């Protein structure tokens, strides 16, 4: 086993550097740990130094960071430094650069030298990060069961990867952003977390960050949005490839946020680039934001619903009556009304079945006493034959 005190000679872009193995490998799962363990091949110059074809000026900054765990970003080109840090897989430094704008000018932050330990309880911290107070409940109750992104995320990774993500948000960002005495301070605190398959989005007050989990190396920061002037209230992510012929053919991920009644929708490509799909308005504050297939849905309890469809690039918002509950399954969205009615919209057929430029909202049931539908649950079950699907629906009323 190689000694941590071993001297490593490097040739970075023609400039020679010497450092210790310990300095290069104190952050786990990086370019340097892979290089020095032989997991990736290396080239050597005529003196035997390992050759790395990168910018030596930026490498000097990175090496000093690895030596001291300290860095002053005030006089550095942050975009270039972030690019290099991402190449070397130095996620703590990447996050330090990303959050530089949220810290007081000239801040110098010292990172912990050793990884923090965690208990089995750290998996639960995925839901309530770093002691953040839970957000007040929205006017609409949540569906009585979870088949959405949170469930997909739960099944997409193991308990250990949840703990890794918890450490990523707490151990790496906590020392950077926590005020004296502990706790998180806005605007740096995570406000919302949503997941779909092996993707996760963390929403802060004025930007969002997307993370992707790889089986071999765990969670990695994939994309960070630009600064959003308005406060982010809701967030949704769709990690599935959208249908051919849609506006986002080249984007495998769709990311939506809402600020008040305004909805922003982006497509995120595999190379991390962002395309602006559009900005839409519901007319009232968005209380729930989610995807049904490639369709983005914004919902408000006052009876407003907005739907963006990937095939037509069309946003349609309209009144459907005051909503007291909702649920979704497959391509169906069911709405429970305060008037005792249950309505449904089939997103798979939208927008082909539109009347007078309105969503086709079908009344499925009406309570004879006009009692509000306070809870609703729908489940799709396959028929024994191949002829189609059977739907079963249950609702509760006050």
GROMACS .gro file of C-alpha atoms in nm:
model
  398
    1UNK     CA    1   0.000   0.000   0.000
    2UNK     CA    2   0.142   0.338  -0.098
    3UNK     CA    3   0.236   0.572   0.184
    4UNK     CA    4   0.038   0.894   0.224
    5UNK     CA    5   0.368   1.078   0.267
    6UNK     CA    6   0.491   0.964  -0.077
    7UNK     CA    7   0.609   1.253  -0.294
    8UNK     CA    8   0.416   1.283  -0.622
    9UNK     CA    9   0.575   1.471  -0.910
   10UNK     CA   10   0.336   1.622  -1.163
   11UNK     CA   11   0.377   1.795  -1.497
   12UNK     CA   12   0.068   2.007  -1.555
   13UNK     CA   13   0.068   2.177  -1.893
   14UNK     CA   14   0.448   2.190  -1.894
   15UNK     CA   15   0.486   2.324  -1.538
   16UNK     CA   16   0.633   2.097  -1.269
   17UNK     CA   17   0.464   2.050  -0.930
   18UNK     CA   18   0.558   1.832  -0.633
   19UNK     CA   19   0.323   1.740  -0.353
   20UNK     CA   20   0.230   1.447  -0.131
   21UNK     CA   21  -0.013   1.167  -0.198
   22UNK     CA   22  -0.205   1.271   0.114
   23UNK     CA   23  -0.256   1.622  -0.023
   24UNK     CA   24  -0.396   1.491  -0.351
   25UNK     CA   25  -0.624   1.225  -0.203
   26UNK     CA   26  -0.782   1.370   0.112
   27UNK     CA   27  -1.102   1.424  -0.090
   28UNK     CA   28  -1.242   1.086  -0.191
   29UNK     CA   29  -1.354   0.974  -0.538
   30UNK     CA   30  -1.168   1.236  -0.742
   31UNK     CA   31  -0.951   1.240  -1.053
   32UNK     CA   32  -0.646   1.218  -0.828
   33UNK     CA   33  -0.761   0.914  -0.629
   34UNK     CA   34  -0.843   0.736  -0.954
   35UNK     CA   35  -0.513   0.839  -1.112
   36UNK     CA   36  -0.295   0.731  -0.821
   37UNK     CA   37  -0.482   0.404  -0.769
   38UNK     CA   38  -0.434   0.307  -1.132
   39UNK     CA   39  -0.806   0.312  -1.218
   40UNK     CA   40  -0.729   0.552  -1.501
   41UNK     CA   41  -0.419   0.546  -1.720
   42UNK     CA   42  -0.148   0.809  -1.693
   43UNK     CA   43   0.126   0.952  -1.911
   44UNK     CA   44   0.471   1.042  -1.785
   45UNK     CA   45   0.726   1.290  -1.914
   46UNK     CA   46   1.096   1.227  -1.963
   47UNK     CA   47   1.163   1.276  -1.588
   48UNK     CA   48   0.896   1.029  -1.481
   49UNK     CA   49   0.651   1.297  -1.363
   50UNK     CA   50   0.283   1.229  -1.427
   51UNK     CA   51   0.166   1.448  -1.714
   52UNK     CA   52  -0.174   1.620  -1.691
   53UNK     CA   53  -0.276   1.826  -1.992
   54UNK     CA   54  -0.453   2.107  -1.806
   55UNK     CA   55  -0.403   2.475  -1.722
   56UNK     CA   56  -0.107   2.505  -1.480
   57UNK     CA   57  -0.218   2.847  -1.352
   58UNK     CA   58  -0.551   2.713  -1.232
   59UNK     CA   59  -0.392   2.393  -1.108
   60UNK     CA   60  -0.169   2.601  -0.879
   61UNK     CA   61  -0.483   2.746  -0.718
   62UNK     CA   62  -0.637   2.400  -0.685
   63UNK     CA   63  -0.320   2.251  -0.536
   64UNK     CA   64  -0.302   2.530  -0.277
   65UNK     CA   65  -0.664   2.458  -0.189
   66UNK     CA   66  -0.583   2.089  -0.142
   67UNK     CA   67  -0.284   2.180   0.074
   68UNK     CA   68  -0.458   2.428   0.306
   69UNK     CA   69  -0.832   2.353   0.275
   70UNK     CA   70  -0.863   2.732   0.244
   71UNK     CA   71  -0.931   2.944  -0.062
   72UNK     CA   72  -0.995   3.312  -0.130
   73UNK     CA   73  -1.214   3.340  -0.439
   74UNK     CA   74  -1.238   3.717  -0.454
   75UNK     CA   75  -0.970   3.765  -0.724
   76UNK     CA   76  -1.025   3.447  -0.925
   77UNK     CA   77  -1.207   3.371  -1.250
   78UNK     CA   78  -1.484   3.161  -1.101
   79UNK     CA   79  -1.622   3.003  -1.419
   80UNK     CA   80  -1.280   2.875  -1.523
   81UNK     CA   81  -1.199   2.755  -1.171
   82UNK     CA   82  -1.532   2.575  -1.144
   83UNK     CA   83  -1.468   2.405  -1.479
   84UNK     CA   84  -1.130   2.279  -1.361
   85UNK     CA   85  -1.267   2.170  -1.022
   86UNK     CA   86  -1.537   1.970  -1.200
   87UNK     CA   87  -1.274   1.806  -1.423
   88UNK     CA   88  -1.075   1.697  -1.118
   89UNK     CA   89  -1.393   1.583  -0.940
   90UNK     CA   90  -1.339   1.814  -0.641
   91UNK     CA   91  -1.703   1.851  -0.540
   92UNK     CA   92  -1.639   2.052  -0.218
   93UNK     CA   93  -1.450   2.310  -0.423
   94UNK     CA   94  -1.720   2.312  -0.692
   95UNK     CA   95  -1.983   2.389  -0.431
   96UNK     CA   96  -1.758   2.650  -0.269
   97UNK     CA   97  -1.735   2.831  -0.603
   98UNK     CA   98  -2.109   2.802  -0.669
   99UNK     CA   99  -2.203   2.951  -0.334
  100UNK     CA  100  -1.941   3.224  -0.338
  101UNK     CA  101  -2.202   3.480  -0.440
  102UNK     CA  102  -2.412   3.401  -0.132
  103UNK     CA  103  -2.129   3.467   0.113
  104UNK     CA  104  -1.992   3.802   0.233
  105UNK     CA  105  -1.725   3.944  -0.004
  106UNK     CA  106  -1.377   3.816   0.069
  107UNK     CA  107  -1.495   3.526   0.283
  108UNK     CA  108  -1.239   3.251   0.340
  109UNK     CA  109  -1.390   2.924   0.449
  110UNK     CA  110  -1.210   2.634   0.610
  111UNK     CA  111  -1.345   2.292   0.518
  112UNK     CA  112  -1.337   1.992   0.752
  113UNK     CA  113  -1.031   1.776   0.702
  114UNK     CA  114  -1.201   1.443   0.758
  115UNK     CA  115  -1.544   1.319   0.652
  116UNK     CA  116  -1.809   1.342   0.917
  117UNK     CA  117  -1.956   1.024   1.054
  118UNK     CA  118  -2.327   0.960   1.023
  119UNK     CA  119  -2.587   0.734   1.172
  120UNK     CA  120  -2.870   0.545   1.011
  121UNK     CA  121  -3.084   0.848   1.091
  122UNK     CA  122  -2.896   1.042   0.821
  123UNK     CA  123  -3.118   0.887   0.556
  124UNK     CA  124  -3.412   1.066   0.711
  125UNK     CA  125  -3.218   1.392   0.684
  126UNK     CA  126  -3.277   1.374   0.309
  127UNK     CA  127  -3.627   1.500   0.380
  128UNK     CA  128  -3.543   1.765   0.640
  129UNK     CA  129  -3.195   1.891   0.564
  130UNK     CA  130  -2.963   2.041   0.826
  131UNK     CA  131  -3.229   2.121   1.082
  132UNK     CA  132  -3.439   2.332   0.848
  133UNK     CA  133  -3.788   2.397   0.976
  134UNK     CA  134  -4.044   2.227   0.753
  135UNK     CA  135  -4.226   2.452   0.512
  136UNK     CA  136  -4.582   2.547   0.605
  137UNK     CA  137  -4.834   2.312   0.445
  138UNK     CA  138  -4.983   2.430   0.119
  139UNK     CA  139  -5.352   2.508   0.096
  140UNK     CA  140  -5.403   2.182  -0.090
  141UNK     CA  141  -5.347   1.857   0.101
  142UNK     CA  142  -5.102   1.614  -0.047
  143UNK     CA  143  -5.237   1.299  -0.211
  144UNK     CA  144  -5.294   1.012   0.029
  145UNK     CA  145  -5.026   0.797  -0.132
  146UNK     CA  146  -4.697   0.860  -0.304
  147UNK     CA  147  -4.631   0.733  -0.653
  148UNK     CA  148  -4.446   1.045  -0.766
  149UNK     CA  149  -4.089   1.158  -0.775
  150UNK     CA  150  -4.017   1.102  -0.406
  151UNK     CA  151  -4.105   0.733  -0.438
  152UNK     CA  152  -3.899   0.700  -0.754
  153UNK     CA  153  -3.605   0.855  -0.573
  154UNK     CA  154  -3.648   0.627  -0.275
  155UNK     CA  155  -3.629   0.317  -0.492
  156UNK     CA  156  -3.351   0.455  -0.713
  157UNK     CA  157  -3.083   0.455  -0.444
  158UNK     CA  158  -2.981   0.273  -0.133
  159UNK     CA  159  -2.976   0.384   0.228
  160UNK     CA  160  -2.605   0.453   0.200
  161UNK     CA  161  -2.652   0.682  -0.100
  162UNK     CA  162  -2.917   0.879   0.092
  163UNK     CA  163  -2.665   0.924   0.367
  164UNK     CA  164  -2.408   1.035   0.110
  165UNK     CA  165  -2.649   1.296  -0.024
  166UNK     CA  166  -2.730   1.409   0.329
  167UNK     CA  167  -2.358   1.454   0.394
  168UNK     CA  168  -2.325   1.636   0.062
  169UNK     CA  169  -2.585   1.893   0.165
  170UNK     CA  170  -2.492   1.911   0.533
  171UNK     CA  171  -2.120   1.847   0.565
  172UNK     CA  172  -2.008   2.018   0.246
  173UNK     CA  173  -2.249   2.310   0.238
  174UNK     CA  174  -2.297   2.348   0.613
  175UNK     CA  175  -1.943   2.475   0.688
  176UNK     CA  176  -1.971   2.711   0.393
  177UNK     CA  177  -2.305   2.867   0.472
  178UNK     CA  178  -2.392   2.816   0.836
  179UNK     CA  179  -2.384   3.131   1.049
  180UNK     CA  180  -2.206   3.132   1.388
  181UNK     CA  181  -2.394   2.921   1.636
  182UNK     CA  182  -2.522   2.671   1.380
  183UNK     CA  183  -2.826   2.648   1.160
  184UNK     CA  184  -2.874   2.759   0.802
  185UNK     CA  185  -2.940   3.114   0.695
  186UNK     CA  186  -3.140   3.227   0.396
  187UNK     CA  187  -3.086   3.261   0.111
  188UNK     CA  188  -2.847   2.965   0.135
  189UNK     CA  189  -3.076   2.711   0.296
  190UNK     CA  190  -3.238   2.432   0.097
  191UNK     CA  191  -3.610   2.505   0.074
  192UNK     CA  192  -3.737   2.214  -0.137
  193UNK     CA  193  -3.609   1.877  -0.256
  194UNK     CA  194  -3.768   1.675  -0.535
  195UNK     CA  195  -3.645   1.360  -0.705
  196UNK     CA  196  -3.718   1.144  -1.006
  197UNK     CA  197  -3.536   0.817  -1.082
  198UNK     CA  198  -3.165   0.882  -1.013
  199UNK     CA  199  -3.200   1.261  -1.027
  200UNK     CA  200  -3.261   1.510  -0.751
  201UNK     CA  201  -3.316   1.885  -0.750
  202UNK     CA  202  -3.255   2.105  -0.446
  203UNK     CA  203  -3.429   2.443  -0.454
  204UNK     CA  204  -3.284   2.739  -0.270
  205UNK     CA  205  -3.442   3.082  -0.243
  206UNK     CA  206  -3.308   3.207  -0.576
  207UNK     CA  207  -3.156   2.914  -0.764
  208UNK     CA  208  -3.178   2.537  -0.802
  209UNK     CA  209  -2.911   2.267  -0.822
  210UNK     CA  210  -2.956   1.928  -0.990
  211UNK     CA  211  -2.772   1.618  -0.872
  212UNK     CA  212  -2.735   1.284  -1.047
  213UNK     CA  213  -2.650   0.956  -0.877
  214UNK     CA  214  -2.406   0.722  -1.046
  215UNK     CA  215  -2.384   0.364  -0.926
  216UNK     CA  216  -2.007   0.375  -0.900
  217UNK     CA  217  -1.945   0.714  -0.740
  218UNK     CA  218  -2.273   0.829  -0.581
  219UNK     CA  219  -2.421   1.177  -0.605
  220UNK     CA  220  -2.267   1.441  -0.833
  221UNK     CA  221  -2.363   1.801  -0.894
  222UNK     CA  222  -2.482   1.817  -1.256
  223UNK     CA  223  -2.642   2.157  -1.312
  224UNK     CA  224  -2.697   2.484  -1.127
  225UNK     CA  225  -2.941   2.743  -1.254
  226UNK     CA  226  -2.863   3.112  -1.288
  227UNK     CA  227  -2.987   3.350  -1.020
  228UNK     CA  228  -3.367   3.381  -1.012
  229UNK     CA  229  -3.471   3.729  -0.887
  230UNK     CA  230  -3.805   3.613  -0.743
  231UNK     CA  231  -3.826   3.362  -0.459
  232UNK     CA  232  -3.871   3.001  -0.572
  233UNK     CA  233  -4.187   2.845  -0.425
  234UNK     CA  234  -4.222   2.513  -0.608
  235UNK     CA  235  -3.997   2.284  -0.812
  236UNK     CA  236  -4.048   1.975  -1.031
  237UNK     CA  237  -3.814   1.750  -1.228
  238UNK     CA  238  -3.870   1.488  -1.498
  239UNK     CA  239  -3.570   1.264  -1.558
  240UNK     CA  240  -3.727   1.061  -1.836
  241UNK     CA  241  -3.648   1.119  -2.202
  242UNK     CA  242  -3.932   1.318  -2.355
  243UNK     CA  243  -4.121   1.189  -2.659
  244UNK     CA  244  -3.980   1.230  -3.008
  245UNK     CA  245  -4.105   1.538  -3.184
  246UNK     CA  246  -4.134   1.748  -2.869
  247UNK     CA  247  -3.966   2.079  -2.803
  248UNK     CA  248  -3.707   1.908  -2.584
  249UNK     CA  249  -3.586   1.628  -2.812
  250UNK     CA  250  -3.225   1.709  -2.730
  251UNK     CA  251  -3.292   1.742  -2.355
  252UNK     CA  252  -3.331   1.430  -2.148
  253UNK     CA  253  -3.438   1.613  -1.832
  254UNK     CA  254  -3.708   1.873  -1.777
  255UNK     CA  255  -3.691   2.114  -1.485
  256UNK     CA  256  -3.972   2.344  -1.376
  257UNK     CA  257  -3.997   2.603  -1.100
  258UNK     CA  258  -4.267   2.843  -0.992
  259UNK     CA  259  -4.236   3.185  -0.834
  260UNK     CA  260  -4.578   3.304  -0.726
  261UNK     CA  261  -4.797   3.252  -1.031
  262UNK     CA  262  -4.509   3.240  -1.280
  263UNK     CA  263  -4.376   2.906  -1.405
  264UNK     CA  264  -4.030   2.868  -1.562
  265UNK     CA  265  -3.954   2.554  -1.764
  266UNK     CA  266  -3.611   2.442  -1.883
  267UNK     CA  267  -3.464   2.147  -2.069
  268UNK     CA  268  -3.134   2.010  -1.938
  269UNK     CA  269  -2.908   1.826  -2.183
  270UNK     CA  270  -2.665   1.547  -2.100
  271UNK     CA  271  -2.374   1.788  -2.132
  272UNK     CA  272  -2.524   2.010  -1.860
  273UNK     CA  273  -2.640   2.288  -2.092
  274UNK     CA  274  -2.979   2.451  -2.037
  275UNK     CA  275  -3.242   2.547  -2.293
  276UNK     CA  276  -3.523   2.785  -2.203
  277UNK     CA  277  -3.852   2.615  -2.291
  278UNK     CA  278  -4.070   2.900  -2.174
  279UNK     CA  279  -4.213   3.119  -1.901
  280UNK     CA  280  -4.584   3.085  -1.827
  281UNK     CA  281  -4.841   3.240  -1.597
  282UNK     CA  282  -5.115   3.068  -1.401
  283UNK     CA  283  -5.272   3.395  -1.288
  284UNK     CA  284  -5.271   3.290  -0.921
  285UNK     CA  285  -4.996   3.149  -0.694
  286UNK     CA  286  -4.897   2.794  -0.790
  287UNK     CA  287  -4.955   2.562  -0.494
  288UNK     CA  288  -4.854   2.235  -0.662
  289UNK     CA  289  -4.614   2.179  -0.952
  290UNK     CA  290  -4.551   1.833  -1.098
  291UNK     CA  291  -4.507   1.633  -1.417
  292UNK     CA  292  -4.750   1.380  -1.560
  293UNK     CA  293  -4.536   1.214  -1.825
  294UNK     CA  294  -4.377   1.498  -2.023
  295UNK     CA  295  -4.661   1.737  -1.931
  296UNK     CA  296  -4.598   1.999  -1.662
  297UNK     CA  297  -4.897   2.080  -1.441
  298UNK     CA  298  -4.946   2.381  -1.216
  299UNK     CA  299  -5.236   2.369  -0.974
  300UNK     CA  300  -5.405   2.610  -0.732
  301UNK     CA  301  -5.680   2.541  -0.480
  302UNK     CA  302  -5.875   2.844  -0.597
  303UNK     CA  303  -5.966   2.645  -0.907
  304UNK     CA  304  -5.694   2.728  -1.157
  305UNK     CA  305  -5.498   2.467  -1.350
  306UNK     CA  306  -5.223   2.518  -1.606
  307UNK     CA  307  -5.081   2.247  -1.834
  308UNK     CA  308  -4.777   2.262  -2.062
  309UNK     CA  309  -4.771   1.987  -2.325
  310UNK     CA  310  -4.442   1.870  -2.474
  311UNK     CA  311  -4.583   1.782  -2.815
  312UNK     CA  312  -4.742   2.119  -2.892
  313UNK     CA  313  -4.528   2.351  -2.677
  314UNK     CA  314  -4.862   2.491  -2.560
  315UNK     CA  315  -4.949   2.626  -2.214
  316UNK     CA  316  -5.316   2.624  -2.129
  317UNK     CA  317  -5.453   2.776  -1.807
  318UNK     CA  318  -5.819   2.782  -1.711
  319UNK     CA  319  -6.073   2.771  -1.429
  320UNK     CA  320  -6.200   2.434  -1.312
  321UNK     CA  321  -6.377   2.524  -0.987
  322UNK     CA  322  -6.231   2.530  -0.637
  323UNK     CA  323  -6.016   2.223  -0.569
  324UNK     CA  324  -5.999   2.052  -0.230
  325UNK     CA  325  -5.797   1.738  -0.327
  326UNK     CA  326  -5.625   1.575  -0.621
  327UNK     CA  327  -5.435   1.265  -0.726
  328UNK     CA  328  -5.266   1.133  -1.037
  329UNK     CA  329  -5.196   0.791  -1.186
  330UNK     CA  330  -5.062   0.710  -1.528
  331UNK     CA  331  -5.176   0.985  -1.763
  332UNK     CA  332  -5.478   1.077  -1.549
  333UNK     CA  333  -5.517   1.377  -1.319
  334UNK     CA  334  -5.820   1.361  -1.088
  335UNK     CA  335  -5.946   1.668  -0.908
  336UNK     CA  336  -6.177   1.671  -0.606
  337UNK     CA  337  -6.391   1.983  -0.589
  338UNK     CA  338  -6.538   2.177  -0.300
  339UNK     CA  339  -6.873   2.142  -0.482
  340UNK     CA  340  -6.876   1.763  -0.439
  341UNK     CA  341  -6.760   1.680  -0.793
  342UNK     CA  342  -6.469   1.468  -0.908
  343UNK     CA  343  -6.318   1.571  -1.241
  344UNK     CA  344  -6.050   1.408  -1.451
  345UNK     CA  345  -5.817   1.510  -1.731
  346UNK     CA  346  -5.641   1.253  -1.951
  347UNK     CA  347  -5.303   1.410  -2.025
  348UNK     CA  348  -5.224   1.146  -2.286
  349UNK     CA  349  -5.509   1.270  -2.502
  350UNK     CA  350  -5.449   1.637  -2.426
  351UNK     CA  351  -5.445   1.859  -2.628
  352UNK     CA  352  -5.606   1.662  -2.910
  353UNK     CA  353  -5.939   1.663  -2.727
  354UNK     CA  354  -5.993   2.034  -2.672
  355UNK     CA  355  -6.316   2.225  -2.705
  356UNK     CA  356  -6.309   2.598  -2.773
  357UNK     CA  357  -5.940   2.613  -2.679
  358UNK     CA  358  -6.019   2.482  -2.330
  359UNK     CA  359  -5.894   2.178  -2.149
  360UNK     CA  360  -6.135   1.887  -2.171
  361UNK     CA  361  -6.224   1.844  -1.805
  362UNK     CA  362  -6.471   1.559  -1.754
  363UNK     CA  363  -6.693   1.523  -1.448
  364UNK     CA  364  -6.660   1.168  -1.319
  365UNK     CA  365  -6.880   1.187  -1.008
  366UNK     CA  366  -7.094   1.432  -0.812
  367UNK     CA  367  -7.195   1.394  -0.450
  368UNK     CA  368  -7.571   1.426  -0.400
  369UNK     CA  369  -7.518   1.636  -0.087
  370UNK     CA  370  -7.262   1.864  -0.254
  371UNK     CA  371  -7.012   1.780   0.020
  372UNK     CA  372  -6.650   1.873  -0.063
  373UNK     CA  373  -6.423   1.592  -0.178
  374UNK     CA  374  -6.157   1.614   0.092
  375UNK     CA  375  -5.940   1.322  -0.021
  376UNK     CA  376  -5.902   1.128  -0.341
  377UNK     CA  377  -5.696   0.828  -0.451
  378UNK     CA  378  -5.673   0.659  -0.789
  379UNK     CA  379  -5.495   0.343  -0.895
  380UNK     CA  380  -5.460   0.188  -1.239
  381UNK     CA  381  -5.473  -0.190  -1.258
  382UNK     CA  382  -5.397  -0.395  -1.571
  383UNK     CA  383  -5.679  -0.605  -1.707
  384UNK     CA  384  -5.632  -0.978  -1.747
  385UNK     CA  385  -5.656  -0.935  -2.125
  386UNK     CA  386  -5.447  -0.703  -2.340
  387UNK     CA  387  -5.742  -0.486  -2.430
  388UNK     CA  388  -5.660  -0.195  -2.203
  389UNK     CA  389  -5.662  -0.070  -1.846
  390UNK     CA  390  -5.918  -0.065  -1.570
  391UNK     CA  391  -5.933   0.226  -1.329
  392UNK     CA  392  -6.037   0.209  -0.965
  393UNK     CA  393  -6.103   0.529  -0.775
  394UNK     CA  394  -6.175   0.603  -0.412
  395UNK     CA  395  -6.272   0.937  -0.260
  396UNK     CA  396  -6.350   1.072   0.083
  397UNK     CA  397  -6.593   1.345   0.162
  398UNK     CA  398  -6.660   1.544   0.473
   0.00000   0.00000   0.00000
